[in-house]
Amino acid sequence: MDARFVLAWSLLILGFCGLFPYTVSAQLKQNYYANVCPNVETIVRDAVGKKVKQTSVAVAATIRLFFHDCFVQGCDASVIIQSTGSNKAEKDHPDNLSLAGDGFDTVIKAKAAVDAVPSCKNKVSCADILAMATRDVITLSGGPSYAVELGRMDGVSSNATSVEGKLPKPFFNLDQLNTMFAANGLSQTDMVALSAAHTVGFSHCGQFANRLYNFSRQNPVDATLDKNYAAQLQSQCPKNVDPTIVVTMDPISPNTFDKAYFKNLQQGKGLFSLDQVLFTDTRSRPTVNNWAVSTSAFETAFVSAITKLGRVGVKTGKNGNIRRDCSAFN
């Protein structure tokens, strides 16, 4: 083969990887810990179940923690690292300040349960524990169960500056969403499926207040919002409301991981603009309509999407390690 062709092809591949730094991941596999901690999934599931019994907030908090982790430097548990005097970590970036403490606590408690088994101590990464815990909270809240690919190492860096521009904003349109997800190797279908995680959890009023009071000069209230739903939100989130006040993301079944999210979008009851746009934009509307009536189609797509999400930016070898404490570097 011509050497110039080989060089050109190599440069093309390198350029592609530079444009999409998180689409190439290490090889993960199921039952990765079979020889060192064979019962790890049961241990994690039991610990997560105890946490969810204590508070249902842990469900959405854990799912959101996984998403915020994977979209910034890949799925390496770097979002769990605590800041120090010399380093402002990812979790203290403004986009991460609303991450609920119960998500972090779910991982920390599962890690403690795993390390309580002598043969498992310091053998299972925090990144993998977060991936398993995410699957478990989804299943415990009525969503699909699925096999989790394992073998991630924990990241060795966590900087607040790395978060900037990596997470979707509540007002994003479909093009902005597709661009951000594509940069992580995820399709529009994957994006719509993962957005359904908004079927559980809460949001602070400030994240969507512009849709209620100052959407535009012509329409102070976003016209894509159902009028009754808008009035309900205004009663829950009046102007100058206490910034700590929250409302449920899903007004119908806020504690159940189900396809109600898509039915809500059909009725103009998407809480964020980025939710409602999935129905108002004709490019994604057919997917919403399909999944609003087919649980099996939605769950199949969701499992595929969250599995792909879990492959983003995986660390191996010297690029990572297994933390003794999920919140601090070794």
GROMACS .gro file of C-alpha atoms in nm:
model
  330
    1MET     CA    1   0.000   0.000   0.000
    2ASP     CA    2   0.128   0.350  -0.086
    3ALA     CA    3   0.294   0.507   0.220
    4ARG     CA    4   0.135   0.843   0.143
    5PHE     CA    5  -0.210   0.683   0.149
    6VAL     CA    6  -0.136   0.519   0.485
    7LEU     CA    7  -0.020   0.852   0.627
    8ALA     CA    8  -0.325   1.035   0.495
    9TRP     CA    9  -0.560   0.770   0.636
   10SER     CA   10  -0.386   0.782   0.973
   11LEU     CA   11  -0.420   1.160   0.986
   12LEU     CA   12  -0.788   1.131   0.897
   13ILE     CA   13  -0.849   0.887   1.182
   14LEU     CA   14  -0.658   1.107   1.425
   15GLY     CA   15  -0.857   1.407   1.312
   16PHE     CA   16  -1.183   1.221   1.362
   17CYS     CA   17  -1.082   1.122   1.714
   18GLY     CA   18  -0.990   1.482   1.785
   19LEU     CA   19  -1.332   1.602   1.676
   20PHE     CA   20  -1.513   1.331   1.871
   21PRO     CA   21  -1.289   1.258   2.170
   22TYR     CA   22  -1.541   1.049   2.362
   23THR     CA   23  -1.669   0.818   2.090
   24VAL     CA   24  -1.372   0.581   2.113
   25SER     CA   25  -1.382   0.380   2.435
   26ALA     CA   26  -1.202   0.087   2.585
   27GLN     CA   27  -1.352  -0.259   2.567
   28LEU     CA   28  -1.605  -0.321   2.842
   29LYS     CA   29  -1.769  -0.652   2.918
   30GLN     CA   30  -2.034  -0.807   3.137
   31ASN     CA   31  -1.917  -1.008   3.439
   32TYR     CA   32  -1.586  -0.819   3.439
   33TYR     CA   33  -1.539  -0.887   3.812
   34ALA     CA   34  -1.631  -1.258   3.798
   35ASN     CA   35  -1.291  -1.370   3.926
   36VAL     CA   36  -1.230  -1.105   4.192
   37CYS     CA   37  -1.574  -1.001   4.321
   38PRO     CA   38  -1.832  -1.236   4.168
   39ASN     CA   39  -2.125  -1.106   4.374
   40VAL     CA   40  -2.060  -0.737   4.313
   41GLU     CA   41  -2.387  -0.672   4.130
   42THR     CA   42  -2.591  -0.827   4.411
   43ILE     CA   43  -2.397  -0.628   4.671
   44VAL     CA   44  -2.453  -0.303   4.486
   45ARG     CA   45  -2.820  -0.380   4.418
   46ASP     CA   46  -2.887  -0.447   4.787
   47ALA     CA   47  -2.714  -0.126   4.896
   48VAL     CA   48  -2.899   0.079   4.635
   49GLY     CA   49  -3.230  -0.079   4.736
   50LYS     CA   50  -3.175   0.028   5.097
   51LYS     CA   51  -3.096   0.382   4.987
   52VAL     CA   52  -3.406   0.408   4.766
   53LYS     CA   53  -3.622   0.283   5.054
   54GLN     CA   54  -3.483   0.570   5.262
   55THR     CA   55  -3.562   0.828   4.993
   56SER     CA   56  -3.702   0.808   4.640
   57VAL     CA   57  -3.496   1.117   4.556
   58ALA     CA   58  -3.203   0.878   4.511
   59VAL     CA   59  -3.355   0.746   4.185
   60ALA     CA   60  -3.337   1.059   3.972
   61ALA     CA   61  -3.030   1.183   4.160
   62THR     CA   62  -2.829   0.875   4.066
   63ILE     CA   63  -2.939   0.873   3.702
   64ARG     CA   64  -2.853   1.240   3.666
   65LEU     CA   65  -2.516   1.189   3.834
   66PHE     CA   66  -2.430   0.919   3.580
   67PHE     CA   67  -2.527   1.141   3.286
   68HIS     CA   68  -2.334   1.443   3.417
   69ASP     CA   69  -2.032   1.221   3.480
   70CYS     CA   70  -2.025   1.060   3.136
   71PHE     CA   71  -2.071   1.383   2.938
   72VAL     CA   72  -1.767   1.544   3.103
   73GLN     CA   73  -1.440   1.356   3.048
   74GLY     CA   74  -1.628   1.029   3.009
   75CYS     CA   75  -1.774   0.777   3.255
   76ASP     CA   76  -1.495   0.790   3.514
   77ALA     CA   77  -1.664   0.904   3.838
   78SER     CA   78  -1.476   1.235   3.816
   79VAL     CA   79  -1.797   1.419   3.905
   80ILE     CA   80  -1.786   1.263   4.255
   81ILE     CA   81  -1.446   1.412   4.344
   82GLN     CA   82  -1.454   1.677   4.617
   83SER     CA   83  -1.284   2.010   4.558
   84THR     CA   84  -0.969   2.096   4.751
   85GLY     CA   85  -0.792   2.420   4.828
   86SER     CA   86  -0.585   2.382   4.513
   87ASN     CA   87  -0.849   2.239   4.281
   88LYS     CA   88  -1.210   2.327   4.204
   89ALA     CA   89  -1.363   1.995   4.097
   90GLU     CA   90  -1.639   1.921   3.843
   91LYS     CA   91  -1.912   1.896   4.106
   92ASP     CA   92  -1.864   2.262   4.198
   93HIS     CA   93  -1.922   2.396   3.847
   94PRO     CA   94  -2.253   2.591   3.835
   95ASP     CA   95  -2.408   2.328   3.604
   96ASN     CA   96  -2.347   2.061   3.870
   97LEU     CA   97  -2.447   2.246   4.185
   98SER     CA   98  -2.804   2.117   4.154
   99LEU     CA   99  -2.693   1.753   4.160
  100ALA     CA  100  -2.872   1.609   4.462
  101GLY     CA  101  -2.657   1.477   4.745
  102ASP     CA  102  -2.856   1.152   4.750
  103GLY     CA  103  -2.701   1.053   4.418
  104PHE     CA  104  -2.350   1.085   4.558
  105ASP     CA  105  -2.456   0.908   4.876
  106THR     CA  106  -2.599   0.617   4.678
  107VAL     CA  107  -2.258   0.552   4.521
  108ILE     CA  108  -2.069   0.603   4.848
  109LYS     CA  109  -2.292   0.357   5.034
  110ALA     CA  110  -2.265   0.099   4.754
  111LYS     CA  111  -1.886   0.140   4.752
  112ALA     CA  112  -1.875   0.082   5.129
  113ALA     CA  113  -2.087  -0.233   5.091
  114VAL     CA  114  -1.857  -0.368   4.819
  115ASP     CA  115  -1.540  -0.290   5.014
  116ALA     CA  116  -1.685  -0.459   5.324
  117VAL     CA  117  -1.625  -0.791   5.145
  118PRO     CA  118  -1.252  -0.868   5.187
  119SER     CA  119  -1.205  -1.020   4.841
  120CYS     CA  120  -1.373  -0.717   4.679
  121LYS     CA  121  -1.201  -0.437   4.872
  122ASN     CA  122  -1.045  -0.180   4.638
  123LYS     CA  123  -1.111  -0.410   4.340
  124VAL     CA  124  -1.422  -0.241   4.195
  125SER     CA  125  -1.410   0.111   4.047
  126CYS     CA  126  -1.640   0.391   4.156
  127ALA     CA  127  -1.722   0.445   3.787
  128ASP     CA  128  -1.854   0.090   3.760
  129ILE     CA  129  -2.044   0.118   4.088
  130LEU     CA  130  -2.215   0.433   3.954
  131ALA     CA  131  -2.306   0.250   3.631
  132MET     CA  132  -2.454  -0.043   3.824
  133ALA     CA  133  -2.634   0.183   4.070
  134THR     CA  134  -2.791   0.372   3.780
  135ARG     CA  135  -2.929   0.049   3.636
  136ASP     CA  136  -3.058  -0.052   3.978
  137VAL     CA  137  -3.247   0.272   4.053
  138ILE     CA  138  -3.407   0.256   3.709
  139THR     CA  139  -3.523  -0.101   3.769
  140LEU     CA  140  -3.641  -0.029   4.124
  141SER     CA  141  -3.857   0.258   3.998
  142GLY     CA  142  -4.033   0.046   3.737
  143GLY     CA  143  -3.796   0.081   3.443
  144PRO     CA  144  -3.620  -0.193   3.247
  145SER     CA  145  -3.350  -0.417   3.388
  146TYR     CA  146  -3.045  -0.466   3.171
  147ALA     CA  147  -2.694  -0.611   3.178
  148VAL     CA  148  -2.430  -0.351   3.264
  149GLU     CA  149  -2.097  -0.357   3.085
  150LEU     CA  150  -1.811  -0.319   3.334
  151GLY     CA  151  -1.438  -0.255   3.337
  152ARG     CA  152  -1.415   0.124   3.372
  153MET     CA  153  -1.131   0.277   3.568
  154ASP     CA  154  -1.175   0.588   3.781
  155GLY     CA  155  -1.048   0.916   3.638
  156VAL     CA  156  -0.742   1.086   3.784
  157SER     CA  157  -0.849   1.445   3.716
  158SER     CA  158  -1.157   1.655   3.791
  159ASN     CA  159  -1.169   2.024   3.707
  160ALA     CA  160  -1.469   2.256   3.705
  161THR     CA  161  -1.342   2.421   3.387
  162SER     CA  162  -1.385   2.096   3.195
  163VAL     CA  163  -1.763   2.107   3.252
  164GLU     CA  164  -1.820   2.427   3.057
  165GLY     CA  165  -2.025   2.368   2.742
  166LYS     CA  166  -2.050   1.991   2.794
  167LEU     CA  167  -2.399   1.963   2.945
  168PRO     CA  168  -2.733   2.052   2.780
  169LYS     CA  169  -2.917   2.362   2.896
  170PRO     CA  170  -3.294   2.354   2.971
  171PHE     CA  171  -3.363   2.585   2.673
  172PHE     CA  172  -3.175   2.383   2.407
  173ASN     CA  173  -3.343   2.322   2.072
  174LEU     CA  174  -3.322   1.997   1.877
  175ASP     CA  175  -3.017   2.099   1.676
  176GLN     CA  176  -2.826   2.192   1.989
  177LEU     CA  177  -2.924   1.866   2.157
  178ASN     CA  178  -2.829   1.656   1.856
  179THR     CA  179  -2.492   1.828   1.824
  180MET     CA  180  -2.404   1.774   2.189
  181PHE     CA  181  -2.514   1.410   2.192
  182ALA     CA  182  -2.344   1.337   1.860
  183ALA     CA  183  -2.015   1.461   2.008
  184ASN     CA  184  -2.054   1.173   2.254
  185GLY     CA  185  -2.135   0.915   1.989
  186LEU     CA  186  -2.510   0.924   2.053
  187SER     CA  187  -2.784   0.956   1.790
  188GLN     CA  188  -3.105   1.157   1.797
  189THR     CA  189  -3.291   0.839   1.889
  190ASP     CA  190  -3.050   0.783   2.178
  191MET     CA  191  -3.101   1.143   2.289
  192VAL     CA  192  -3.480   1.115   2.291
  193ALA     CA  193  -3.461   0.786   2.483
  194LEU     CA  194  -3.223   0.925   2.746
  195SER     CA  195  -3.435   1.238   2.784
  196ALA     CA  196  -3.707   1.013   2.926
  197ALA     CA  197  -3.507   1.001   3.248
  198HIS     CA  198  -3.703   1.322   3.314
  199THR     CA  199  -3.995   1.094   3.394
  200VAL     CA  200  -3.859   1.089   3.751
  201GLY     CA  201  -3.719   1.357   3.978
  202PHE     CA  202  -3.758   1.725   4.047
  203SER     CA  203  -3.644   2.063   3.916
  204HIS     CA  204  -3.591   2.401   4.079
  205CYS     CA  205  -3.834   2.666   3.955
  206GLY     CA  206  -3.555   2.883   3.821
  207GLN     CA  207  -3.471   2.625   3.555
  208PHE     CA  208  -3.796   2.688   3.366
  209ALA     CA  209  -3.936   3.016   3.506
  210ASN     CA  210  -3.870   3.196   3.177
  211ARG     CA  211  -4.135   2.974   3.015
  212LEU     CA  212  -4.392   3.103   3.265
  213TYR     CA  213  -4.324   3.476   3.283
  214ASN     CA  214  -4.093   3.615   3.016
  215PHE     CA  215  -4.071   3.373   2.727
  216SER     CA  216  -4.103   3.647   2.464
  217ARG     CA  217  -4.253   3.995   2.418
  218GLN     CA  218  -4.552   3.857   2.230
  219ASN     CA  219  -4.600   3.553   2.456
  220PRO     CA  220  -4.487   3.589   2.818
  221VAL     CA  221  -4.597   3.227   2.867
  222ASP     CA  222  -4.448   2.969   2.630
  223ALA     CA  223  -4.730   2.883   2.387
  224THR     CA  224  -4.616   2.521   2.365
  225LEU     CA  225  -4.709   2.472   2.733
  226ASP     CA  226  -5.054   2.335   2.805
  227LYS     CA  227  -5.249   2.628   2.957
  228ASN     CA  228  -5.369   2.437   3.262
  229TYR     CA  229  -5.021   2.297   3.321
  230ALA     CA  230  -4.872   2.647   3.290
  231ALA     CA  231  -5.122   2.777   3.548
  232GLN     CA  232  -5.034   2.488   3.780
  233LEU     CA  233  -4.664   2.566   3.748
  234GLN     CA  234  -4.725   2.936   3.811
  235SER     CA  235  -4.905   2.851   4.136
  236GLN     CA  236  -4.615   2.630   4.241
  237CYS     CA  237  -4.350   2.874   4.122
  238PRO     CA  238  -4.473   3.232   4.162
  239LYS     CA  239  -4.245   3.520   4.065
  240ASN     CA  240  -3.953   3.566   4.306
  241VAL     CA  241  -4.017   3.224   4.456
  242ASP     CA  242  -3.771   3.078   4.708
  243PRO     CA  243  -3.489   2.935   4.488
  244THR     CA  244  -3.494   2.610   4.686
  245ILE     CA  245  -3.852   2.527   4.582
  246VAL     CA  246  -3.880   2.231   4.346
  247VAL     CA  247  -4.156   2.071   4.135
  248THR     CA  248  -4.183   1.722   3.990
  249MET     CA  249  -4.051   1.673   3.639
  250ASP     CA  250  -4.340   1.443   3.553
  251PRO     CA  251  -4.681   1.570   3.673
  252ILE     CA  252  -4.846   1.230   3.623
  253SER     CA  253  -4.619   0.959   3.770
  254PRO     CA  254  -4.314   1.136   3.918
  255ASN     CA  255  -4.179   0.833   4.104
  256THR     CA  256  -4.217   0.578   3.824
  257PHE     CA  257  -3.978   0.526   3.537
  258ASP     CA  258  -4.225   0.487   3.250
  259LYS     CA  259  -4.338   0.612   2.910
  260ALA     CA  260  -4.564   0.877   3.065
  261TYR     CA  261  -4.288   1.125   2.978
  262PHE     CA  262  -4.381   1.094   2.611
  263LYS     CA  263  -4.754   1.120   2.676
  264ASN     CA  264  -4.684   1.438   2.869
  265LEU     CA  265  -4.499   1.585   2.571
  266GLN     CA  266  -4.798   1.511   2.347
  267GLN     CA  267  -5.013   1.713   2.587
  268GLY     CA  268  -4.777   2.011   2.618
  269LYS     CA  269  -4.655   1.906   2.961
  270GLY     CA  270  -4.281   1.892   2.907
  271LEU     CA  271  -4.124   2.088   3.193
  272PHE     CA  272  -3.815   2.218   3.009
  273SER     CA  273  -3.802   2.362   2.661
  274LEU     CA  274  -3.559   2.084   2.571
  275ASP     CA  275  -3.827   1.832   2.670
  276GLN     CA  276  -4.117   1.990   2.481
  277VAL     CA  277  -3.911   2.049   2.166
  278LEU     CA  278  -3.892   1.672   2.118
  279PHE     CA  279  -4.261   1.687   2.029
  280THR     CA  280  -4.290   2.029   1.867
  281ASP     CA  281  -4.002   1.957   1.627
  282THR     CA  282  -4.135   1.735   1.349
  283ARG     CA  283  -3.802   1.553   1.318
  284SER     CA  284  -3.833   1.390   1.662
  285ARG     CA  285  -4.214   1.388   1.700
  286PRO     CA  286  -4.265   1.044   1.537
  287THR     CA  287  -4.032   0.888   1.796
  288VAL     CA  288  -4.224   1.053   2.080
  289ASN     CA  289  -4.556   0.933   1.936
  290ASN     CA  290  -4.425   0.580   1.894
  291TRP     CA  291  -4.290   0.548   2.246
  292ALA     CA  292  -4.598   0.711   2.399
  293VAL     CA  293  -4.791   0.395   2.305
  294SER     CA  294  -4.522   0.125   2.312
  295THR     CA  295  -4.345   0.049   2.638
  296SER     CA  296  -4.142  -0.228   2.477
  297ALA     CA  297  -4.016  -0.006   2.194
  298PHE     CA  298  -3.918   0.266   2.439
  299GLU     CA  299  -3.745   0.033   2.682
  300THR     CA  300  -3.549  -0.139   2.405
  301ALA     CA  301  -3.428   0.198   2.277
  302PHE     CA  302  -3.349   0.322   2.627
  303VAL     CA  303  -3.138   0.017   2.716
  304SER     CA  304  -2.944   0.058   2.392
  305ALA     CA  305  -2.892   0.430   2.457
  306ILE     CA  306  -2.780   0.403   2.819
  307THR     CA  307  -2.544   0.119   2.729
  308LYS     CA  308  -2.385   0.342   2.465
  309LEU     CA  309  -2.371   0.629   2.716
  310GLY     CA  310  -2.182   0.401   2.954
  311ARG     CA  311  -1.907   0.352   2.694
  312VAL     CA  312  -1.826   0.721   2.660
  313GLY     CA  313  -1.468   0.815   2.742
  314VAL     CA  314  -1.387   0.501   2.940
  315LYS     CA  315  -1.046   0.503   3.112
  316THR     CA  316  -0.813   0.203   3.125
  317GLY     CA  317  -0.458   0.127   3.234
  318LYS     CA  318  -0.246   0.425   3.336
  319ASN     CA  319  -0.528   0.662   3.235
  320GLY     CA  320  -0.716   0.564   3.548
  321ASN     CA  321  -0.717   0.361   3.868
  322ILE     CA  322  -0.952   0.224   4.134
  323ARG     CA  323  -1.016   0.483   4.403
  324ARG     CA  324  -1.015   0.381   4.767
  325ASP     CA  325  -1.246   0.674   4.835
  326CYS     CA  326  -1.482   0.773   4.553
  327SER     CA  327  -1.468   1.140   4.653
  328ALA     CA  328  -1.087   1.174   4.660
  329PHE     CA  329  -0.792   1.076   4.443
  330ASN     CA  330  -0.565   0.801   4.576
   0.00000   0.00000   0.00000
